[in-house]
Amino acid sequence: MTNLTAWVLLMPLLGFIILGVLGRAMSRQAVLTVAWSAAGLAFFFAALSFFSMLGTQPVTARVSDIVIYHWVSSGDFKLDFGLLLDPLSATMLMVITGVGFLIHIYSAGYMEGDPSFWRFFCFMNFFIFAMTLLVSADNLLFLLVGWALVGLASFLL
């Protein structure tokens, strides 16, 4: 379950990196393939994590926390960058990635003649990554990082 949460974030991030580095040299069809694959796989992993949350266990037993990086530690205080998956965040991950995937599909026709076709899909993948990071953050600082990245992605779009 925790690995699925990481994959939900990694798919759009990977799409963003690939399109950011190679997007200008790629054909329109290749850009669409990378962008749709990243968004579609993120939705697939979000759906898997959502359905793994369903069950007869109490909600507290269905909460999953994965630590990505131990940042600050002082006595009993520690600040980690991590992902938290509970039924609400799993639902929101499915909504974000599902709507993001549908926007990718619609935008293919809408952006057809645009010279910065690849850049739009690059930043759309970044936006989906930032939104999933915002929803799955396990502490306030990490949530603020996600919030700032959503603002940046909105500006770039």
Coordinates of C-alpha atoms in Angstrom, one line a residue:
M1 CA 0.0 0.0 0.0
T2 CA 2.8 2.5 0.9
N3 CA 4.6 1.7 -2.3
L4 CA 1.5 2.5 -4.3
T5 CA 1.4 5.9 -2.8
A6 CA 5.0 6.6 -3.9
W7 CA 4.2 5.4 -7.4
V8 CA 1.2 7.8 -7.6
L9 CA 3.6 10.7 -7.0
L10 CA 6.5 9.3 -9.1
M11 CA 4.5 8.8 -12.3
P12 CA 3.7 12.4 -13.0
L13 CA 7.1 13.5 -11.7
L14 CA 8.7 11.1 -14.2
G15 CA 6.5 12.4 -17.0
F16 CA 7.5 16.0 -16.1
I17 CA 11.2 15.1 -16.1
I18 CA 11.0 13.2 -19.4
L19 CA 9.0 16.0 -21.1
G20 CA 11.2 18.7 -19.6
V21 CA 14.4 17.2 -20.9
L22 CA 13.3 15.6 -24.2
G23 CA 10.0 17.3 -24.9
R24 CA 11.2 19.8 -27.5
A25 CA 12.8 17.1 -29.6
M26 CA 9.9 14.7 -29.4
S27 CA 7.0 14.4 -31.8
R28 CA 3.5 15.4 -30.8
Q29 CA 2.5 11.8 -30.6
A30 CA 5.5 10.9 -28.4
V31 CA 4.7 13.8 -26.1
L32 CA 1.1 12.6 -25.8
T33 CA 2.2 9.0 -25.1
V34 CA 4.5 10.1 -22.3
A35 CA 2.0 12.5 -20.8
W36 CA -1.0 10.2 -21.0
S37 CA 1.0 7.3 -19.7
A38 CA 2.3 9.2 -16.7
A39 CA -1.2 10.5 -15.8
G40 CA -2.9 7.2 -16.6
L41 CA -0.5 5.2 -14.5
A42 CA -0.8 7.7 -11.6
F43 CA -4.6 7.2 -11.8
F44 CA -4.1 3.4 -11.9
F45 CA -1.9 3.4 -8.8
A46 CA -4.3 5.8 -7.0
A47 CA -7.2 3.5 -7.7
L48 CA -5.2 0.5 -6.5
S49 CA -4.3 2.4 -3.3
F50 CA -8.0 3.5 -2.9
F51 CA -9.3 -0.1 -3.2
S52 CA -6.6 -1.4 -0.9
M53 CA -8.1 1.1 1.7
L54 CA -11.5 -0.5 1.6
G55 CA -12.1 -3.2 4.2
T56 CA -13.7 -4.0 7.5
Q57 CA -10.9 -2.8 9.6
P58 CA -11.3 0.5 11.6
V59 CA -10.1 3.6 9.9
T60 CA -7.1 3.9 12.2
A61 CA -5.8 0.5 11.1
R62 CA -6.0 1.6 7.4
V63 CA -3.7 4.6 7.8
S64 CA -0.3 4.1 6.2
D65 CA 2.7 6.5 6.7
I66 CA 5.9 6.2 4.7
V67 CA 9.0 8.3 5.6
I68 CA 10.9 9.5 2.6
Y69 CA 13.6 11.5 4.3
H70 CA 14.6 12.2 7.9
W71 CA 15.3 15.9 7.9
V72 CA 15.6 17.3 11.5
S73 CA 16.0 15.4 14.7
S74 CA 16.5 16.9 18.1
G75 CA 15.7 15.0 21.3
D76 CA 12.1 13.8 21.0
F77 CA 11.4 16.2 18.1
K78 CA 11.8 14.9 14.6
L79 CA 10.7 16.3 11.3
D80 CA 10.4 13.9 8.4
F81 CA 9.3 14.3 4.8
G82 CA 6.8 11.5 4.3
L83 CA 3.6 10.4 2.7
L84 CA 0.4 9.7 4.6
L85 CA -2.3 7.5 3.0
D86 CA -5.7 7.3 4.7
P87 CA -9.1 6.7 3.2
L88 CA -9.7 10.5 2.6
S89 CA -6.3 11.1 1.0
A90 CA -6.7 7.9 -1.1
T91 CA -10.1 9.3 -2.4
M92 CA -8.6 12.6 -3.2
L93 CA -5.6 11.0 -5.0
M94 CA -8.1 9.2 -7.2
V95 CA -10.0 12.4 -7.9
I96 CA -6.9 14.4 -8.7
T97 CA -5.3 11.9 -10.9
G98 CA -8.6 10.9 -12.6
V99 CA -9.5 14.5 -13.4
G100 CA -5.9 15.2 -14.4
F101 CA -6.0 12.3 -16.8
L102 CA -9.2 13.5 -18.4
I103 CA -7.7 17.0 -18.8
H104 CA -4.8 15.5 -20.5
I105 CA -7.1 13.7 -23.0
Y106 CA -9.2 16.8 -23.7
S107 CA -6.1 19.1 -24.0
A108 CA -4.6 17.0 -26.8
G109 CA -7.2 18.4 -29.2
Y110 CA -7.4 21.8 -27.6
M111 CA -3.6 22.4 -27.8
E112 CA -3.2 20.9 -31.3
G113 CA -1.8 24.0 -33.1
D114 CA 0.1 25.5 -30.2
P115 CA 3.9 25.7 -30.6
S116 CA 4.5 25.0 -26.9
F117 CA 2.5 21.8 -27.0
W118 CA 5.2 19.8 -25.2
R119 CA 5.6 22.5 -22.5
F120 CA 1.9 22.4 -21.6
F121 CA 1.9 18.7 -21.0
C122 CA 5.2 18.9 -19.1
F123 CA 3.7 21.5 -16.7
M124 CA 0.4 19.6 -16.5
N125 CA 2.4 16.5 -15.2
F126 CA 4.1 18.8 -12.8
F127 CA 0.8 20.2 -11.6
I128 CA -0.6 16.7 -11.0
F129 CA 2.6 15.8 -9.1
A130 CA 2.3 18.9 -6.9
M131 CA -1.4 18.3 -6.2
T132 CA -0.7 14.7 -5.2
L133 CA 2.1 15.8 -3.0
L134 CA -0.1 18.4 -1.3
V135 CA -2.8 15.8 -0.6
S136 CA -0.5 13.0 0.6
A137 CA 1.9 15.1 2.8
D138 CA 2.3 13.8 6.3
N139 CA 3.1 17.1 8.0
L140 CA 2.4 20.8 7.7
L141 CA 5.8 21.7 6.3
F142 CA 5.6 19.1 3.5
L143 CA 2.0 20.3 2.8
L144 CA 3.3 23.8 2.4
V145 CA 6.0 22.6 0.0
G146 CA 3.2 21.0 -2.1
W147 CA 1.1 24.2 -1.8
A148 CA 4.0 26.3 -3.1
L149 CA 4.6 23.8 -6.0
V150 CA 0.9 23.9 -6.9
G151 CA 1.1 27.7 -7.1
L152 CA 4.3 27.5 -9.2
A153 CA 2.6 25.0 -11.6
S154 CA -0.5 27.1 -11.9
F155 CA 1.7 30.1 -12.8
L156 CA 3.6 28.1 -15.4
L157 CA 0.5 26.8 -17.0

